[in-house]
Coordinates of C-alpha atoms in Angstrom, one line a residue:
Chain K
X75 CA 106.0 106.2 140.1
X76 CA 105.8 108.7 143.0
X77 CA 102.8 108.9 145.2
X78 CA 102.7 112.6 145.1
X79 CA 99.5 112.9 147.2
X80 CA 101.1 110.9 150.0
X81 CA 104.4 112.9 149.6
X82 CA 102.5 116.2 149.9
X83 CA 101.1 115.0 153.1
X84 CA 104.6 115.1 154.6
X85 CA 105.1 118.8 153.9
X86 CA 103.1 121.0 156.4
X87 CA 104.0 124.2 154.6
X88 CA 102.1 123.0 151.5
X89 CA 98.8 123.4 153.3
X90 CA 99.4 127.2 153.6
X91 CA 97.5 129.7 151.6
X92 CA 99.3 132.7 150.3
X93 CA 97.3 135.8 149.3
X94 CA 94.2 133.8 149.6
X95 CA 95.4 131.0 147.2
X96 CA 96.8 127.6 147.8
X97 CA 100.6 127.8 148.0
X98 CA 102.3 126.5 144.7
X99 CA 106.1 126.4 145.4
X100 CA 108.1 126.5 142.2
X101 CA 111.4 127.9 143.7
X102 CA 113.0 124.5 144.5
X103 CA 116.3 125.5 142.8
X104 CA 116.7 128.1 145.5
X105 CA 115.7 126.0 148.4
X106 CA 113.3 123.0 148.9
X107 CA 110.6 122.7 151.5
X108 CA 111.0 120.3 154.4
X109 CA 109.0 117.1 155.2
X110 CA 107.9 116.5 158.8
X111 CA 110.4 113.6 159.0
X112 CA 113.3 116.1 158.8
X113 CA 111.6 118.7 161.0
X114 CA 110.9 116.0 163.6
X115 CA 114.5 114.7 163.4
X116 CA 115.7 118.2 164.3
X117 CA 113.1 118.5 167.1
X118 CA 114.0 115.0 168.4
X119 CA 117.8 115.8 168.5
X120 CA 117.3 119.0 170.5
X121 CA 114.7 117.4 172.8
X122 CA 116.5 114.0 173.3
X123 CA 120.2 114.0 172.3
X124 CA 121.6 117.5 172.4
X125 CA 125.2 117.7 173.5
X126 CA 128.5 118.8 172.0
X127 CA 129.9 116.0 169.9
X128 CA 133.3 114.3 170.3
X129 CA 134.0 116.4 173.5
X130 CA 132.8 114.4 176.4
X131 CA 132.4 110.9 177.8
X132 CA 128.8 111.2 179.2
X133 CA 126.0 109.5 177.5
X134 CA 124.3 112.5 175.6
X135 CA 127.6 113.5 174.1
X136 CA 128.1 109.9 172.9
X137 CA 124.6 109.7 171.4
X138 CA 125.0 113.1 169.6
X139 CA 128.4 111.9 168.3
X140 CA 127.2 108.6 167.0
X141 CA 124.2 110.4 165.3
X142 CA 126.5 112.9 163.7
X143 CA 128.9 110.2 162.4
X144 CA 126.1 108.1 161.2
X145 CA 124.9 111.1 159.2
X146 CA 128.3 111.3 157.5
X147 CA 128.2 107.6 156.7
X148 CA 124.7 107.7 155.2
X149 CA 125.5 110.8 153.0
X150 CA 128.7 109.2 151.8
X151 CA 126.7 106.1 150.8
X152 CA 124.0 108.3 149.1
X153 CA 126.7 109.7 146.7
X154 CA 128.6 106.4 146.6
X155 CA 131.8 108.0 148.2
X156 CA 134.2 105.4 149.7
X157 CA 133.3 106.4 153.2
X158 CA 132.7 109.2 155.7
X159 CA 136.3 110.2 155.5
X160 CA 135.6 111.6 152.1
X161 CA 132.5 113.5 153.2
X162 CA 133.1 116.8 154.9
X163 CA 130.1 118.7 156.3
X164 CA 130.2 122.4 155.7
X165 CA 127.6 125.1 155.5
X166 CA 126.7 124.6 151.9
X167 CA 128.0 124.5 148.4
X168 CA 129.5 127.9 148.6
X169 CA 131.6 127.0 151.8
X170 CA 132.6 123.8 150.0
X171 CA 134.0 125.6 147.0
X172 CA 135.7 128.2 149.2
X173 CA 137.3 125.4 151.2
X174 CA 138.8 123.9 148.0
X175 CA 140.0 127.4 146.9
X176 CA 141.6 128.4 150.2
X177 CA 143.2 125.1 151.1
X178 CA 144.1 123.3 147.8
X179 CA 144.1 126.3 145.6
X180 CA 146.0 128.7 148.0
X181 CA 148.9 126.3 148.2
X182 CA 148.8 124.6 144.8
X183 CA 148.0 127.3 142.2
X184 CA 151.0 129.3 140.9
X185 CA 151.2 132.4 138.6
X186 CA 151.6 130.4 135.4
X187 CA 148.6 128.1 136.2
X188 CA 145.0 128.3 134.9
X189 CA 141.6 127.5 136.4
X190 CA 139.0 126.6 133.7
X191 CA 135.5 127.3 134.6
X192 CA 132.4 127.8 132.4
X193 CA 130.2 130.8 131.7
X194 CA 127.2 128.9 133.1
X195 CA 128.5 128.9 136.7
X196 CA 126.8 130.2 139.7
X197 CA 128.7 133.0 141.2
X198 CA 129.8 130.6 144.0
X199 CA 131.9 128.8 141.4
X200 CA 133.3 132.0 139.9
X201 CA 133.9 134.5 142.9
X202 CA 136.3 132.2 144.9
X203 CA 138.5 131.7 141.9
X204 CA 138.6 135.2 140.8
X205 CA 139.4 136.3 144.4
X206 CA 142.1 133.8 144.8
X207 CA 143.6 134.6 141.4
X208 CA 144.2 138.1 142.7
X209 CA 146.3 136.6 145.5
X210 CA 148.1 133.9 143.6
X211 CA 148.2 135.5 140.1
X212 CA 146.9 132.6 138.1
X213 CA 144.3 133.1 135.3
X214 CA 140.7 132.0 135.3
X215 CA 139.3 131.0 131.9
X216 CA 135.7 130.4 130.9
X217 CA 134.5 127.8 128.5
X218 CA 131.7 129.2 126.3
X219 CA 128.0 128.4 126.1
X220 CA 125.9 127.9 123.0
X221 CA 123.0 129.9 122.3
X222 CA 120.6 127.4 123.8
X223 CA 122.5 127.5 127.1
X224 CA 124.3 124.2 126.7
X225 CA 128.0 123.9 127.2
X226 CA 130.1 124.4 124.2
X227 CA 132.4 121.3 124.6
X228 CA 134.8 122.2 121.7
X229 CA 135.5 125.5 123.6
X230 CA 136.3 123.7 126.7
X231 CA 138.5 121.3 124.8
X232 CA 140.2 124.2 123.1
X233 CA 140.9 126.0 126.4
X234 CA 142.2 123.1 128.4
X235 CA 146.0 122.7 128.5
X236 CA 148.9 121.6 130.6
X237 CA 148.5 125.0 132.3
X238 CA 145.1 123.9 133.6
X239 CA 145.3 122.7 137.1
X240 CA 141.4 122.7 137.9
X241 CA 138.3 122.5 135.9
X242 CA 135.3 124.0 137.8
X243 CA 131.9 123.0 136.4
X244 CA 128.3 122.8 137.4
X245 CA 126.6 119.4 137.1
X246 CA 123.3 121.1 136.4
X247 CA 122.9 124.8 135.5
X248 CA 120.8 126.6 138.2
X249 CA 119.4 128.9 135.4
X250 CA 118.6 126.6 132.5
X251 CA 118.6 123.2 134.1
X252 CA 121.2 122.0 131.4
X253 CA 122.9 118.8 132.6
X254 CA 126.6 118.6 131.7
X255 CA 128.4 115.5 130.9
X256 CA 130.7 115.4 134.0
X257 CA 132.2 111.9 133.2
X258 CA 133.4 113.3 129.8
X259 CA 134.7 116.5 131.4
X260 CA 136.5 114.7 134.1
X261 CA 138.2 112.3 131.7
X262 CA 139.3 115.3 129.6
X263 CA 140.6 117.1 132.7
X264 CA 142.6 114.0 133.9
X265 CA 144.2 113.6 130.5
X266 CA 145.8 117.0 131.3
X267 CA 146.5 116.1 134.9
X268 CA 144.0 118.7 136.0
X269 CA 141.6 118.2 138.9
X270 CA 137.8 118.5 138.6
X271 CA 135.5 120.3 141.1
X272 CA 131.8 119.9 140.4
X273 CA 129.1 122.1 141.7
X274 CA 126.4 119.5 142.4
X275 CA 123.9 121.9 144.1
X276 CA 121.4 121.3 141.4
X277 CA 122.0 117.6 140.8
X278 CA 122.3 115.7 144.0
X279 CA 118.7 116.7 145.1
X280 CA 117.2 115.6 141.8
X281 CA 119.0 112.6 140.3
X282 CA 121.2 109.6 141.2
X283 CA 124.7 110.8 141.7
X284 CA 127.8 108.5 141.9
X285 CA 131.0 110.4 142.6
X286 CA 133.2 107.4 142.0
X287 CA 131.5 106.6 138.7
X288 CA 131.9 110.2 137.6
X289 CA 135.6 110.1 138.7
X290 CA 135.5 113.7 140.0
X291 CA 138.0 114.9 142.6
X292 CA 135.8 117.4 144.5
X293 CA 132.0 117.6 144.5
X294 CA 130.0 120.1 146.4
X295 CA 126.4 120.3 147.3
X296 CA 123.8 121.8 149.8
X297 CA 121.4 120.1 152.1
X298 CA 118.7 122.8 152.1
X299 CA 118.0 122.1 148.4
X300 CA 117.4 118.4 149.2
X301 CA 114.9 118.6 152.0
X302 CA 117.4 119.2 154.8
X303 CA 117.8 122.3 157.0
X304 CA 119.7 125.3 155.9
X305 CA 123.3 125.7 157.0
X306 CA 124.4 122.2 156.2
X307 CA 126.2 121.0 153.0
X308 CA 128.8 118.6 151.8
X309 CA 132.1 118.7 150.3
X310 CA 133.2 115.3 148.8
X311 CA 136.8 114.9 148.0
X312 CA 139.1 112.0 147.1
X313 CA 140.7 110.7 150.2
X314 CA 144.3 111.1 149.0
X315 CA 143.6 114.7 148.0
X316 CA 141.9 115.6 151.2
X317 CA 144.7 113.9 153.2
X318 CA 147.4 116.0 151.4
X319 CA 145.5 119.3 152.0
X320 CA 146.0 121.6 154.8
X321 CA 142.9 122.4 157.0
X322 CA 140.5 125.3 156.2
X323 CA 139.6 126.7 159.5
X324 CA 141.6 126.2 162.8
X325 CA 140.2 125.5 166.2
X326 CA 138.8 122.7 168.2
X327 CA 137.8 119.3 166.8
X328 CA 140.1 119.5 163.7
X329 CA 143.3 118.9 165.7
X330 CA 144.7 115.7 167.2
X331 CA 147.2 117.5 169.4
X332 CA 148.3 121.0 170.3
X333 CA 151.5 120.8 172.3
X334 CA 153.4 123.7 173.8
X335 CA 157.1 123.5 173.1
X336 CA 158.7 125.4 176.0
X337 CA 162.2 125.7 174.2
X338 CA 160.7 127.3 171.2
X339 CA 157.9 129.1 172.9
X340 CA 155.6 127.8 170.3
X341 CA 152.7 125.3 169.8
X342 CA 153.1 122.3 167.5
X343 CA 149.9 121.0 166.1
X344 CA 148.9 117.7 164.4
X345 CA 145.6 117.4 162.5
X346 CA 142.7 115.1 163.3
X347 CA 141.7 112.3 160.9
X348 CA 139.3 112.9 158.1
X349 CA 136.6 114.2 157.8
X350 CA 137.1 116.1 161.2
X351 CA 140.4 117.8 160.1
X352 CA 138.0 120.1 157.9
X353 CA 135.3 120.5 160.5
X354 CA 136.7 123.0 163.0
X355 CA 134.7 124.0 166.0
X356 CA 131.3 122.8 167.3
X357 CA 129.5 121.7 164.0
X358 CA 126.0 122.0 162.9
X359 CA 125.0 118.6 164.4
X360 CA 121.3 119.2 164.0
X361 CA 121.8 120.2 160.5
X362 CA 123.8 117.1 159.8
X363 CA 121.2 114.8 161.5
X364 CA 118.5 116.7 159.4
X365 CA 120.5 116.0 156.3
X366 CA 120.6 112.3 157.2
X367 CA 116.9 112.2 157.5
X368 CA 116.5 114.0 154.2
X369 CA 118.7 111.4 152.5
X370 CA 116.7 108.5 154.0
X371 CA 113.5 110.2 152.8
X372 CA 114.9 110.5 149.3
X373 CA 116.4 107.0 149.3
X374 CA 113.0 105.7 150.3
X375 CA 111.4 107.3 147.3
X376 CA 114.3 106.4 145.0
X377 CA 116.5 108.9 143.2
X378 CA 115.6 107.4 139.8
X379 CA 111.8 108.0 140.6
X380 CA 112.7 111.6 141.8
X381 CA 114.4 112.2 138.4
X382 CA 111.6 110.6 136.3
X383 CA 108.9 112.5 138.1
X384 CA 110.7 115.9 137.6
X385 CA 111.3 114.9 133.9
X386 CA 107.6 114.4 133.5
X387 CA 106.8 117.6 135.0
X388 CA 109.3 119.4 132.8
X389 CA 108.0 117.8 129.7
X390 CA 104.5 118.7 130.6
X391 CA 105.4 122.3 131.5
X392 CA 107.6 122.9 128.4
X393 CA 104.6 121.6 126.2
X394 CA 102.0 123.7 128.0
X395 CA 104.2 127.0 128.0
X396 CA 103.9 126.8 124.2
X397 CA 100.3 127.8 124.6
X398 CA 101.3 131.1 126.0
X399 CA 101.9 133.6 123.3
X400 CA 104.0 136.2 124.9
X401 CA 106.3 133.8 126.7
X402 CA 109.8 132.8 125.6
X403 CA 111.3 129.8 127.2
X404 CA 115.0 130.1 127.6
X405 CA 117.7 127.4 127.4
X406 CA 117.4 124.2 125.5
X407 CA 114.0 123.4 123.9
X408 CA 114.7 119.6 124.2
X409 CA 113.6 118.5 127.7
X410 CA 116.1 115.6 127.4
X411 CA 119.0 118.0 127.8
X412 CA 117.9 119.4 131.1
X413 CA 116.4 118.9 134.6
X414 CA 113.4 120.4 136.2
X415 CA 114.3 124.0 135.9
X416 CA 112.6 126.2 133.3
X417 CA 113.6 129.9 132.8
X418 CA 111.3 132.1 130.9
X419 CA 110.4 135.7 130.1
X420 CA 107.2 137.5 129.2
X421 CA 107.3 140.0 126.4
X422 CA 107.1 143.6 127.8
X423 CA 107.6 142.6 131.5
X424 CA 110.6 142.5 133.8
X425 CA 111.0 139.1 135.5
X426 CA 110.3 140.8 138.9
X427 CA 106.9 142.0 137.4
X428 CA 106.1 138.3 136.6
X429 CA 107.2 137.1 140.1
X430 CA 105.1 139.7 141.8
X431 CA 102.1 139.0 139.7
X432 CA 102.4 135.3 140.3
X433 CA 102.8 135.9 144.0
X434 CA 99.4 137.6 144.0
X435 CA 98.1 134.2 143.0
X436 CA 100.0 132.2 145.6
X437 CA 102.6 131.0 143.1
X438 CA 106.2 131.4 144.3
X439 CA 109.0 131.5 141.8
X440 CA 112.3 133.3 141.4
X441 CA 113.2 136.2 139.3
X442 CA 116.5 138.1 138.5
X443 CA 119.9 136.7 137.6
X444 CA 119.7 133.7 140.0
X445 CA 123.3 134.4 141.0
X446 CA 124.4 133.7 137.4
X447 CA 124.9 137.2 135.8
X448 CA 127.5 136.1 133.3
X449 CA 125.3 133.5 131.7
X450 CA 122.4 136.1 131.5
X451 CA 124.8 138.6 129.8
X452 CA 125.9 135.9 127.4
X453 CA 122.3 135.0 126.5
X454 CA 121.5 138.6 126.1
X455 CA 119.0 138.7 129.0
X456 CA 118.2 141.4 131.4
X457 CA 116.9 138.8 133.8
X458 CA 114.6 135.8 133.8
X459 CA 111.8 134.3 135.8
X460 CA 112.5 130.6 136.8
X461 CA 110.2 127.8 137.7
X462 CA 111.8 124.8 139.3
X463 CA 110.2 121.6 140.4
X464 CA 110.6 118.9 143.1
X465 CA 108.9 115.8 144.4
X466 CA 105.8 117.4 145.8
X467 CA 104.9 119.4 142.6
X468 CA 102.0 118.3 140.4
X469 CA 100.8 118.7 136.8
X470 CA 97.7 120.4 138.3
X471 CA 100.0 123.1 139.8
X472 CA 101.5 123.6 136.4
X473 CA 98.0 123.9 134.9
X474 CA 97.4 126.6 137.4
X475 CA 100.7 128.3 136.6
X476 CA 99.7 128.3 132.8
X477 CA 96.3 129.6 133.5
X478 CA 97.7 132.5 135.6
X479 CA 100.5 133.3 133.1
X480 CA 97.8 133.5 130.3
X481 CA 96.0 136.0 132.5
X482 CA 99.2 137.9 133.1
X483 CA 99.8 138.1 129.3
X484 CA 96.6 140.3 129.1
X485 CA 97.9 142.8 131.6
Chain A
X35 CA 109.2 158.7 161.8
X36 CA 109.1 159.9 158.1
X37 CA 106.0 159.2 156.1
X38 CA 107.8 156.5 154.1
X39 CA 109.1 154.7 157.2
X40 CA 105.4 154.9 158.5
X41 CA 104.1 152.8 155.6
X42 CA 107.1 150.9 154.2
X43 CA 108.6 147.8 155.7
X44 CA 111.4 147.5 153.1
X45 CA 112.7 148.5 149.8
X46 CA 114.6 146.0 147.8
X47 CA 116.7 146.7 144.7
X48 CA 116.0 143.6 142.6
X49 CA 118.8 142.0 140.7
X50 CA 118.8 142.1 137.0
X51 CA 119.7 144.7 134.5
X52 CA 116.4 146.5 134.8
X53 CA 117.3 147.5 138.4
X54 CA 113.6 147.4 139.4
X55 CA 112.8 148.7 142.9
X56 CA 110.4 146.6 145.0
X57 CA 108.5 148.1 147.8
X58 CA 107.0 146.0 150.5
X59 CA 104.4 147.8 152.6
X60 CA 103.9 147.2 156.3
X61 CA 101.3 144.5 156.6
X62 CA 99.0 146.5 159.0
X63 CA 99.4 149.6 156.9
X64 CA 99.2 148.2 153.4
X65 CA 95.5 149.0 152.7
X66 CA 95.8 152.5 153.9
X67 CA 99.1 153.0 151.8
X68 CA 97.4 151.6 148.7
X69 CA 94.4 153.8 149.2
X70 CA 96.5 156.9 149.4
X71 CA 98.5 155.9 146.3
X72 CA 95.4 155.2 144.3
X73 CA 94.0 158.7 145.2
X74 CA 97.1 160.4 143.9
X75 CA 98.4 158.4 141.1
X76 CA 96.8 158.0 137.6
X77 CA 95.3 154.6 137.1
X78 CA 96.3 153.1 133.7
X79 CA 94.8 149.6 134.2
X80 CA 93.3 147.5 136.9
X81 CA 93.2 143.8 136.9
X82 CA 90.6 142.0 139.2
X83 CA 90.9 144.8 141.7
X84 CA 94.2 143.1 142.7
X85 CA 96.8 144.7 140.4
X86 CA 97.0 148.5 139.6
X87 CA 99.1 149.8 136.8
X88 CA 99.9 153.4 137.7
X89 CA 101.7 156.5 136.7
X90 CA 102.8 159.4 138.8
X91 CA 105.0 162.2 137.8
X92 CA 107.2 160.5 135.2
X93 CA 107.3 157.2 136.9
X94 CA 105.3 154.1 136.0
X95 CA 104.8 151.5 138.6
X96 CA 102.6 148.7 139.6
X97 CA 100.8 148.2 143.0
X98 CA 99.5 144.8 144.2
X99 CA 96.7 144.4 146.7
X100 CA 99.0 142.0 148.5
X101 CA 101.0 145.0 149.7
X102 CA 103.9 145.1 147.2
X103 CA 104.8 147.4 144.5
X104 CA 107.3 147.6 141.7
X105 CA 108.8 150.8 140.4
X106 CA 110.7 150.7 137.1
X107 CA 113.4 153.0 135.6
X108 CA 114.1 155.1 138.5
X109 CA 117.5 156.5 139.3
X110 CA 117.7 154.8 142.7
X111 CA 116.2 154.7 146.2
X112 CA 116.4 158.3 146.8
X113 CA 114.1 159.1 143.9
X114 CA 111.8 156.4 145.0
X115 CA 111.6 157.7 148.5
X116 CA 110.8 161.2 147.2
X117 CA 108.0 159.8 145.1
X118 CA 106.6 157.7 147.9
X119 CA 106.7 160.7 150.3
X120 CA 104.4 162.5 147.8
X121 CA 102.2 159.5 147.3
X122 CA 101.8 158.6 151.0
X123 CA 101.4 162.1 152.4

């Protein structure tokens, strides 16, 4: 059980009032709020340890380097990667997926190949592949979705073939909260010698994730959705794959040696070891250290407890939303098939109307396509409002949401 | 400075098929802007003196006491600016 009152004490922003009402933050699928432990870690880094990492021999630089390396180790342990060499720090999920597209994909994918995604993907797991397909000529195919928003597994099985070189799939849909069976998908992909890239932006913050157990090849997630600062995220990759890949960006830090060959008038370059080979330039050290603190915070609570808490909130909210006459809850009706994300619409209102009305009462939630337009098209939706929960949300906040929604129904 | 720029901080085209246009009034001018709009537009409904359902010309829109407004089914920002110019003059 989570001590939610104690947790809420750690989040200064939750003491705010918005438009005269206590803030209720239900847009956690977009980004999470930050506990004072993470905020203090960032302040402490800049006040006590700030220096460029891996560049200098003096004390501050060594301290900063050690903290940044420790952050990699702790994040690797959090997702059960083999070690920090499999844990590349990037800006976020989007950059992680683009890294795979423009390193592995650019060199490996040929005209006759196929990339198999699903129609529930966030744009960040569609656009890089469509863009790259214009350069490399391969085809992007999309596994279908059922009416309730769950993945149509037989369609995925029908579409996969020896032409498939990569399967790209979300662990959890950012619109419906549907949890995909990644282990099953990875097993299927590997039977066809395809790799698997998982968008874990909506899973790592909310449930225990074991990349080794899932047997995925690449796994991407963002720090800012799991209490860490913005601008830091992670690409997990199996070591042998990462070692075989060329770097993404070129510059300092990612090289071992750049030597000028006078006879050829050229520079020859060798790469640094993992993970630094993929972390060109001065990194977001403060973000990485913030992410480490966020991971410590979540580990201290226990990811199983986080998942159970959100499950209880989802069950409760799904039940209470049935009391609202004009509201249609989208996605699966069975809470067991999903995480703490609830999309809905109110008859006769656009989702933005709903979000603005709720904003007047201090309730923050998202409206629109949520960067998943194909899924909305497929479900026949013009847009949707979305409530998404996290560790600091309470049943009392859901009661308040329902009360305001019932008022809104009368507008 | 145009009358719209005098009162409006930003106009966002919301994502979604509806293509709603969201207007955020400048914080220190929002009460004045809302007062002007309420004088000119036809009030269809008011909720708790916080939310005003309005029509003006052929446009239907909602204004919030929090300083935001949502305009529906307009052709684009140009039409919105033209309506706002009339409403805020």
